[in-house]
Amino acid sequence: MDNVQIIRIQILAVIGSVLLIFFILELIRRRRLREEFSILWLAMGVVFLVLSLFRGLLDKFSYFIGIGYPPAALFLILIMGLMLILIHFSTAISELKETQKKLVQEIGLLKAGGAHSPAAPALRAYGLPGGPKAG
Amino acid sequence: MEKIAIVPAYNEEKSLPAVLRALRADAPDFDVVVVNDGSTDGTSAAARAFAGVRVIDLPENIGIGGAVQTGFLYAREGGYGLAVQVDGDGQHVPSEIPKIAAPVLAGTADAVIGSRFIEKAKFRGSAFRRAGIWVFQALNAVLLGQRITDSTSGFRAFNRRAIDILSRTYPDDYPEPEAIYILRRRGLTIVEVPVDMAGRAAGRSSIGFGHSLYYMVKVCLAIFVLLLRRDDRAG
């Protein structure tokens, strides 16, 4: 690989990383992405930007952790980053499911006019059958 | 003491009326709340045809655990001292309610499980189902130090303390085996009593054959994590 080729891929990598960062920032600006979800993406963009600006860094890193072939270290970083983001998604979805379940339960109870309902004391006063009793 | 029967129902318009009729005849001192878990058939109308039956229509299907928990929330808010769970599919026979209610009423247990297996093996599921039941029995013996023969039975009775705990913490799917651990972890007393159960009147069990393996893995994982958790109030 001659020098021209290396510089070409370096320029492409820098452009790619900068585009990713700007794309994420733009999504936040348009309120299509919440900040909490953007941080991991931005961190990945910054890591790639730094790695493409300072070429020696990837070699040093792969030597440091004992990988003989530097591009493999790049894949490792990429896969770890994506896994972090996906686990973050899983926890976020779990939270959403929990919230949704509670809302569905609450709506059901409110519609049924349980003890939650503003009408509950009146129902009890009229002794309507099936109405909840005072605790 | 105020008593309530919690009847979770998902697409049970065919079997629900018989359950509600039997409840009226065999457990007349129980209030009845049907938790309709976002059914797409006439379950809600079938339940509302019975005067005095309170119907909670959940706007979306959230699964058996979420539906039963809604019943616990209702029972807690209503200050009920005894709640029995009776599935809307007709599998649980209301005339057996006194058997599971008795230990709670006598104050000798916080929760009671109606078991198909203590006395006779009238019920015979598939080989896979029986293997799963055996695994739960072994797990219960080792982890709880208590013989619980029918972990998956949903025919249960609870006192106020158990209602309160389960209204806050109840698993979403396949909740029965895990609920035993949730209660035992809080130091509640659980007993099993033998009951008769009917075959299903109509509809399909919420646990299909294909889901059995997922069921086993999920429940074992949940129980394992529950034991690791220092504070299981959340969730």
GROMACS .gro file of C-alpha atoms in nm:
model
  370
    1MET     CA    1   0.000   0.000   0.000
    2ASP     CA    2   0.157   0.332  -0.102
    3ASN     CA    3   0.134   0.656   0.088
    4VAL     CA    4  -0.130   0.809  -0.138
    5GLN     CA    5  -0.366   0.521  -0.071
    6ILE     CA    6  -0.319   0.547   0.306
    7ILE     CA    7  -0.389   0.918   0.304
    8ARG     CA    8  -0.696   0.857   0.088
    9ILE     CA    9  -0.849   0.610   0.336
   10GLN     CA   10  -0.752   0.839   0.625
   11ILE     CA   11  -0.935   1.133   0.469
   12LEU     CA   12  -1.238   0.911   0.402
   13ALA     CA   13  -1.238   0.787   0.762
   14VAL     CA   14  -1.220   1.142   0.899
   15ILE     CA   15  -1.504   1.254   0.673
   16GLY     CA   16  -1.711   0.950   0.772
   17SER     CA   17  -1.661   1.011   1.144
   18VAL     CA   18  -1.740   1.383   1.116
   19LEU     CA   19  -2.054   1.303   0.913
   20LEU     CA   20  -2.169   1.057   1.179
   21ILE     CA   21  -2.119   1.315   1.456
   22PHE     CA   22  -2.301   1.585   1.261
   23PHE     CA   23  -2.583   1.350   1.167
   24ILE     CA   24  -2.639   1.260   1.534
   25LEU     CA   25  -2.625   1.627   1.639
   26GLU     CA   26  -2.871   1.715   1.366
   27LEU     CA   27  -3.113   1.445   1.486
   28ILE     CA   28  -3.094   1.589   1.839
   29ARG     CA   29  -3.147   1.941   1.706
   30ARG     CA   30  -3.464   1.830   1.528
   31ARG     CA   31  -3.578   1.650   1.843
   32ARG     CA   32  -3.586   1.319   1.658
   33LEU     CA   33  -3.330   1.170   1.897
   34ARG     CA   34  -3.324   1.214   2.272
   35GLU     CA   35  -2.993   1.317   2.425
   36GLU     CA   36  -2.981   1.008   2.646
   37PHE     CA   37  -2.975   0.786   2.338
   38SER     CA   38  -2.731   1.003   2.147
   39ILE     CA   39  -2.441   0.991   2.392
   40LEU     CA   40  -2.324   0.642   2.300
   41TRP     CA   41  -2.349   0.722   1.927
   42LEU     CA   42  -2.155   1.046   1.970
   43ALA     CA   43  -1.891   0.867   2.176
   44MET     CA   44  -1.848   0.616   1.895
   45GLY     CA   45  -1.818   0.895   1.639
   46VAL     CA   46  -1.552   1.068   1.849
   47VAL     CA   47  -1.355   0.745   1.898
   48PHE     CA   48  -1.350   0.685   1.523
   49LEU     CA   49  -1.256   1.045   1.453
   50VAL     CA   50  -0.961   1.025   1.691
   51LEU     CA   51  -0.850   0.690   1.551
   52SER     CA   52  -0.862   0.817   1.193
   53LEU     CA   53  -0.680   1.143   1.275
   54PHE     CA   54  -0.397   0.973   1.463
   55ARG     CA   55  -0.312   0.661   1.267
   56GLY     CA   56  -0.044   0.536   1.506
   57LEU     CA   57  -0.301   0.513   1.785
   58LEU     CA   58  -0.474   0.203   1.649
   59ASP     CA   59  -0.139   0.022   1.610
   60LYS     CA   60  -0.041   0.115   1.966
   61PHE     CA   61  -0.379   0.006   2.098
   62SER     CA   62  -0.376  -0.331   1.922
   63TYR     CA   63  -0.017  -0.394   2.036
   64PHE     CA   64  -0.119  -0.298   2.390
   65ILE     CA   65  -0.406  -0.546   2.411
   66GLY     CA   66  -0.216  -0.813   2.218
   67ILE     CA   67  -0.383  -0.812   1.877
   68GLY     CA   68  -0.136  -0.876   1.594
   69TYR     CA   69  -0.352  -0.737   1.315
   70PRO     CA   70  -0.461  -0.374   1.386
   71PRO     CA   71  -0.776  -0.378   1.167
   72ALA     CA   72  -0.905  -0.657   1.393
   73ALA     CA   73  -0.875  -0.415   1.686
   74LEU     CA   74  -1.088  -0.171   1.490
   75PHE     CA   75  -1.358  -0.437   1.451
   76LEU     CA   76  -1.333  -0.516   1.822
   77ILE     CA   77  -1.391  -0.151   1.913
   78LEU     CA   78  -1.679  -0.130   1.668
   79ILE     CA   79  -1.849  -0.447   1.792
   80MET     CA   80  -1.807  -0.353   2.158
   81GLY     CA   81  -1.958  -0.012   2.089
   82LEU     CA   82  -2.254  -0.160   1.901
   83MET     CA   83  -2.313  -0.413   2.178
   84LEU     CA   84  -2.317  -0.138   2.438
   85ILE     CA   85  -2.572   0.053   2.234
   86LEU     CA   86  -2.790  -0.256   2.182
   87ILE     CA   87  -2.788  -0.343   2.553
   88HIS     CA   88  -2.885   0.016   2.622
   89PHE     CA   89  -3.177  -0.032   2.382
   90SER     CA   90  -3.282  -0.353   2.560
   91THR     CA   91  -3.295  -0.180   2.897
   92ALA     CA   92  -3.480   0.114   2.747
   93ILE     CA   93  -3.739  -0.122   2.590
   94SER     CA   94  -3.778  -0.305   2.922
   95GLU     CA   95  -3.846   0.025   3.097
   96LEU     CA   96  -4.099   0.117   2.829
   97LYS     CA   97  -4.280  -0.217   2.870
   98GLU     CA   98  -4.297  -0.169   3.246
   99THR     CA   99  -4.432   0.184   3.209
  100GLN     CA  100  -4.682   0.071   2.946
  101LYS     CA  101  -4.805  -0.214   3.166
  102LYS     CA  102  -4.862   0.021   3.459
  103LEU     CA  103  -5.048   0.266   3.237
  104VAL     CA  104  -5.271  -0.007   3.092
  105GLN     CA  105  -5.351  -0.133   3.443
  106GLU     CA  106  -5.424   0.217   3.568
  107ILE     CA  107  -5.650   0.297   3.272
  108GLY     CA  108  -5.838  -0.031   3.323
  109LEU     CA  109  -5.887   0.041   3.693
  110LEU     CA  110  -5.999   0.398   3.626
  111LYS     CA  111  -6.248   0.290   3.360
  112ALA     CA  112  -6.386   0.022   3.591
  113GLY     CA  113  -6.441   0.285   3.858
  114GLY     CA  114  -6.245   0.110   4.128
  115ALA     CA  115  -6.135   0.273   4.448
  116HIS     CA  116  -5.913   0.493   4.228
  117SER     CA  117  -6.219   0.645   4.071
  118PRO     CA  118  -6.358   0.977   4.192
  119ALA     CA  119  -6.697   0.804   4.181
  120ALA     CA  120  -6.592   0.529   4.422
  121PRO     CA  121  -6.728   0.689   4.743
  122ALA     CA  122  -7.061   0.751   4.569
  123LEU     CA  123  -7.074   0.391   4.446
  124ARG     CA  124  -7.011   0.268   4.800
  125ALA     CA  125  -7.270   0.504   4.942
  126TYR     CA  126  -7.530   0.362   4.705
  127GLY     CA  127  -7.419   0.013   4.799
  128LEU     CA  128  -7.379  -0.086   4.438
  129PRO     CA  129  -7.299  -0.454   4.403
  130GLY     CA  130  -6.941  -0.540   4.316
  131GLY     CA  131  -6.819  -0.200   4.426
  132PRO     CA  132  -6.500  -0.208   4.627
  133LYS     CA  133  -6.533  -0.179   5.001
  134ALA     CA  134  -6.351   0.076   5.207
  135GLY     CA  135  -6.023  -0.052   5.345
  136MET     CA  136  -6.376  -1.013   5.613
  137GLU     CA  137  -6.442  -0.901   5.256
  138LYS     CA  138  -6.362  -1.165   4.998
  139ILE     CA  139  -6.301  -1.131   4.629
  140ALA     CA  140  -6.255  -1.368   4.337
  141ILE     CA  141  -6.015  -1.238   4.072
  142VAL     CA  142  -6.094  -1.383   3.731
  143PRO     CA  143  -5.836  -1.307   3.460
  144ALA     CA  144  -5.980  -1.365   3.113
  145TYR     CA  145  -5.834  -1.334   2.767
  146ASN     CA  146  -6.070  -1.432   2.484
  147GLU     CA  147  -6.281  -1.653   2.710
  148GLU     CA  148  -6.634  -1.554   2.602
  149LYS     CA  149  -6.728  -1.923   2.570
  150SER     CA  150  -6.612  -2.050   2.908
  151LEU     CA  151  -6.647  -1.736   3.120
  152PRO     CA  152  -7.028  -1.745   3.171
  153ALA     CA  153  -7.010  -2.093   3.323
  154VAL     CA  154  -6.730  -1.981   3.556
  155LEU     CA  155  -6.928  -1.677   3.670
  156ARG     CA  156  -7.246  -1.883   3.716
  157ALA     CA  157  -7.055  -2.135   3.926
  158LEU     CA  158  -6.897  -1.855   4.130
  159ARG     CA  159  -7.240  -1.711   4.202
  160ALA     CA  160  -7.374  -2.053   4.302
  161ASP     CA  161  -7.076  -2.195   4.494
  162ALA     CA  162  -6.908  -1.882   4.631
  163PRO     CA  163  -7.193  -1.635   4.683
  164ASP     CA  164  -7.008  -1.448   4.958
  165PHE     CA  165  -6.730  -1.346   4.717
  166ASP     CA  166  -6.726  -1.025   4.517
  167VAL     CA  167  -6.618  -1.100   4.163
  168VAL     CA  168  -6.384  -0.893   3.947
  169VAL     CA  169  -6.314  -1.002   3.591
  170VAL     CA  170  -5.992  -0.864   3.445
  171ASN     CA  171  -6.043  -0.867   3.070
  172ASP     CA  172  -5.690  -0.862   2.929
  173GLY     CA  173  -5.761  -0.678   2.604
  174SER     CA  174  -5.973  -0.958   2.460
  175THR     CA  175  -6.073  -0.936   2.095
  176ASP     CA  176  -6.390  -1.141   2.139
  177GLY     CA  177  -6.700  -1.081   2.351
  178THR     CA  178  -6.535  -1.152   2.687
  179SER     CA  179  -6.624  -0.811   2.828
  180ALA     CA  180  -6.989  -0.835   2.727
  181ALA     CA  181  -7.011  -1.192   2.857
  182ALA     CA  182  -6.886  -1.072   3.196
  183ARG     CA  183  -7.103  -0.760   3.203
  184ALA     CA  184  -7.411  -0.978   3.148
  185PHE     CA  185  -7.373  -1.074   3.514
  186ALA     CA  186  -7.504  -0.806   3.748
  187GLY     CA  187  -7.271  -0.747   4.037
  188VAL     CA  188  -6.963  -0.865   3.854
  189ARG     CA  189  -6.709  -0.585   3.830
  190VAL     CA  190  -6.531  -0.584   3.494
  191ILE     CA  191  -6.192  -0.424   3.438
  192ASP     CA  192  -6.132  -0.385   3.066
  193LEU     CA  193  -5.763  -0.343   2.999
  194PRO     CA  194  -5.719  -0.138   2.678
  195GLU     CA  195  -5.430  -0.358   2.559
  196ASN     CA  196  -5.327  -0.718   2.611
  197ILE     CA  197  -5.054  -0.712   2.876
  198GLY     CA  198  -5.031  -1.084   2.953
  199ILE     CA  199  -5.165  -1.304   3.230
  200GLY     CA  200  -4.928  -1.166   3.495
  201GLY     CA  201  -5.019  -0.804   3.433
  202ALA     CA  202  -5.389  -0.894   3.427
  203VAL     CA  203  -5.381  -1.083   3.756
  204GLN     CA  204  -5.176  -0.803   3.911
  205THR     CA  205  -5.450  -0.561   3.809
  206GLY     CA  206  -5.684  -0.779   4.014
  207PHE     CA  207  -5.447  -0.756   4.311
  208LEU     CA  208  -5.434  -0.376   4.273
  209TYR     CA  209  -5.813  -0.368   4.274
  210ALA     CA  210  -5.831  -0.598   4.577
  211ARG     CA  211  -5.572  -0.390   4.762
  212GLU     CA  212  -5.752  -0.063   4.693
  213GLY     CA  213  -6.078  -0.224   4.796
  214GLY     CA  214  -5.928  -0.344   5.122
  215TYR     CA  215  -6.017  -0.707   5.070
  216GLY     CA  216  -5.886  -0.952   5.329
  217LEU     CA  217  -5.904  -1.258   5.106
  218ALA     CA  218  -5.854  -1.288   4.733
  219VAL     CA  219  -5.882  -1.606   4.532
  220GLN     CA  220  -5.763  -1.636   4.175
  221VAL     CA  221  -5.996  -1.829   3.946
  222ASP     CA  222  -5.899  -1.856   3.581
  223GLY     CA  223  -6.164  -1.759   3.329
  224ASP     CA  224  -6.105  -2.069   3.119
  225GLY     CA  225  -6.309  -2.296   3.344
  226GLN     CA  226  -6.014  -2.499   3.464
  227HIS     CA  227  -6.067  -2.398   3.827
  228VAL     CA  228  -6.384  -2.518   3.991
  229PRO     CA  229  -6.548  -2.258   4.219
  230SER     CA  230  -6.693  -2.531   4.443
  231GLU     CA  231  -6.331  -2.602   4.545
  232ILE     CA  232  -6.277  -2.244   4.665
  233PRO     CA  233  -6.355  -2.322   5.033
  234LYS     CA  234  -6.061  -2.565   5.035
  235ILE     CA  235  -5.804  -2.303   4.932
  236ALA     CA  236  -5.970  -2.025   5.131
  237ALA     CA  237  -5.978  -2.218   5.459
  238PRO     CA  238  -5.609  -2.182   5.563
  239VAL     CA  239  -5.620  -1.805   5.492
  240LEU     CA  240  -5.945  -1.765   5.686
  241ALA     CA  241  -5.802  -1.968   5.973
  242GLY     CA  242  -5.490  -1.750   5.970
  243THR     CA  243  -5.256  -2.046   5.922
  244ALA     CA  244  -5.126  -1.934   5.581
  245ASP     CA  245  -5.066  -1.612   5.389
  246ALA     CA  246  -5.105  -1.783   5.054
  247VAL     CA  247  -5.261  -2.114   4.950
  248ILE     CA  248  -5.199  -2.308   4.631
  249GLY     CA  249  -5.461  -2.549   4.505
  250SER     CA  250  -5.266  -2.852   4.389
  251ARG     CA  251  -5.369  -3.119   4.142
  252PHE     CA  252  -5.090  -3.352   4.245
  253ILE     CA  253  -5.098  -3.397   4.621
  254GLU     CA  254  -5.352  -3.676   4.632
  255LYS     CA  255  -5.440  -3.817   4.297
  256ALA     CA  256  -5.296  -3.795   3.952
  257LYS     CA  257  -5.625  -3.731   3.781
  258PHE     CA  258  -5.459  -3.466   3.569
  259ARG     CA  259  -5.214  -3.599   3.313
  260GLY     CA  260  -5.042  -3.352   3.085
  261SER     CA  261  -4.789  -3.420   2.813
  262ALA     CA  262  -4.461  -3.588   2.902
  263PHE     CA  263  -4.282  -3.257   2.853
  264ARG     CA  264  -4.523  -3.078   3.084
  265ARG     CA  265  -4.478  -3.346   3.349
  266ALA     CA  266  -4.099  -3.318   3.317
  267GLY     CA  267  -4.128  -2.943   3.369
  268ILE     CA  268  -4.344  -2.995   3.674
  269TRP     CA  269  -4.084  -3.235   3.812
  270VAL     CA  270  -3.808  -2.974   3.762
  271PHE     CA  271  -4.009  -2.714   3.954
  272GLN     CA  272  -4.072  -2.960   4.236
  273ALA     CA  273  -3.700  -3.031   4.265
  274LEU     CA  274  -3.619  -2.659   4.247
  275ASN     CA  275  -3.872  -2.582   4.518
  276ALA     CA  276  -3.740  -2.855   4.743
  277VAL     CA  277  -3.382  -2.729   4.710
  278LEU     CA  278  -3.434  -2.353   4.709
  279LEU     CA  279  -3.738  -2.317   4.933
  280GLY     CA  280  -3.687  -2.618   5.153
  281GLN     CA  281  -4.055  -2.679   5.108
  282ARG     CA  282  -4.245  -2.937   4.910
  283ILE     CA  283  -4.461  -2.759   4.654
  284THR     CA  284  -4.606  -3.006   4.410
  285ASP     CA  285  -4.799  -2.780   4.175
  286SER     CA  286  -4.599  -2.462   4.110
  287THR     CA  287  -4.787  -2.381   3.793
  288SER     CA  288  -5.133  -2.394   3.947
  289GLY     CA  289  -5.305  -2.057   3.923
  290PHE     CA  290  -5.582  -2.162   4.161
  291ARG     CA  291  -5.472  -1.972   4.470
  292ALA     CA  292  -5.590  -1.781   4.773
  293PHE     CA  293  -5.414  -1.483   4.933
  294ASN     CA  294  -5.452  -1.279   5.247
  295ARG     CA  295  -5.415  -0.903   5.265
  296ARG     CA  296  -5.040  -0.911   5.316
  297ALA     CA  297  -4.987  -1.132   5.011
  298ILE     CA  298  -5.223  -0.918   4.802
  299ASP     CA  299  -5.028  -0.610   4.900
  300ILE     CA  300  -4.692  -0.762   4.800
  301LEU     CA  301  -4.814  -0.909   4.472
  302SER     CA  302  -4.993  -0.588   4.374
  303ARG     CA  303  -4.649  -0.425   4.375
  304THR     CA  304  -4.436  -0.710   4.238
  305TYR     CA  305  -4.574  -0.968   4.001
  306PRO     CA  306  -4.408  -1.125   3.696
  307ASP     CA  307  -4.553  -1.049   3.353
  308ASP     CA  308  -4.561  -1.390   3.194
  309TYR     CA  309  -4.572  -1.739   3.345
  310PRO     CA  310  -4.598  -1.576   3.687
  311GLU     CA  311  -4.708  -1.865   3.909
  312PRO     CA  312  -4.382  -2.043   4.003
  313GLU     CA  313  -4.199  -1.714   4.052
  314ALA     CA  314  -4.475  -1.566   4.269
  315ILE     CA  315  -4.414  -1.843   4.523
  316TYR     CA  316  -4.054  -1.724   4.559
  317ILE     CA  317  -4.155  -1.358   4.580
  318LEU     CA  318  -4.382  -1.437   4.875
  319ARG     CA  319  -4.143  -1.674   5.047
  320ARG     CA  320  -3.860  -1.420   5.020
  321ARG     CA  321  -4.077  -1.184   5.226
  322GLY     CA  322  -4.124  -1.453   5.487
  323LEU     CA  323  -4.483  -1.537   5.405
  324THR     CA  324  -4.628  -1.879   5.479
  325ILE     CA  325  -4.745  -2.080   5.181
  326VAL     CA  326  -4.937  -2.405   5.201
  327GLU     CA  327  -5.071  -2.639   4.938
  328VAL     CA  328  -5.405  -2.810   4.954
  329PRO     CA  329  -5.535  -3.078   4.720
  330VAL     CA  330  -5.806  -2.969   4.478
  331ASP     CA  331  -5.988  -3.108   4.180
  332MET     CA  332  -5.959  -2.926   3.853
  333ALA     CA  333  -6.163  -2.960   3.539
  334GLY     CA  334  -6.032  -3.010   3.189
  335ARG     CA  335  -6.051  -2.696   2.982
  336ALA     CA  336  -6.409  -2.611   2.883
  337ALA     CA  337  -6.310  -2.413   2.573
  338GLY     CA  338  -6.022  -2.221   2.427
  339ARG     CA  339  -5.654  -2.300   2.453
  340SER     CA  340  -5.420  -2.291   2.749
  341SER     CA  341  -5.208  -1.979   2.775
  342ILE     CA  342  -4.908  -2.212   2.773
  343GLY     CA  343  -4.881  -2.382   2.435
  344PHE     CA  344  -4.664  -2.687   2.386
  345GLY     CA  345  -4.410  -2.495   2.180
  346HIS     CA  346  -4.356  -2.242   2.456
  347SER     CA  347  -4.280  -2.497   2.726
  348LEU     CA  348  -3.903  -2.475   2.689
  349TYR     CA  349  -3.906  -2.094   2.690
  350TYR     CA  350  -4.132  -2.116   2.995
  351MET     CA  351  -3.886  -2.335   3.185
  352VAL     CA  352  -3.583  -2.124   3.098
  353LYS     CA  353  -3.757  -1.795   3.173
  354VAL     CA  354  -3.893  -1.909   3.508
  355CYS     CA  355  -3.565  -2.065   3.620
  356LEU     CA  356  -3.378  -1.749   3.521
  357ALA     CA  357  -3.632  -1.530   3.699
  358ILE     CA  358  -3.610  -1.736   4.018
  359PHE     CA  359  -3.230  -1.733   4.002
  360VAL     CA  360  -3.219  -1.355   3.959
  361LEU     CA  361  -3.478  -1.312   4.233
  362LEU     CA  362  -3.249  -1.494   4.475
  363LEU     CA  363  -2.956  -1.272   4.373
  364ARG     CA  364  -3.154  -0.954   4.424
  365ARG     CA  365  -3.116  -0.794   4.762
  366ASP     CA  366  -3.430  -0.588   4.726
  367ASP     CA  367  -3.698  -0.726   4.496
  368ARG     CA  368  -3.945  -0.448   4.552
  369ALA     CA  369  -3.874  -0.292   4.216
  370GLY     CA  370  -4.024  -0.430   3.896
   0.00000   0.00000   0.00000
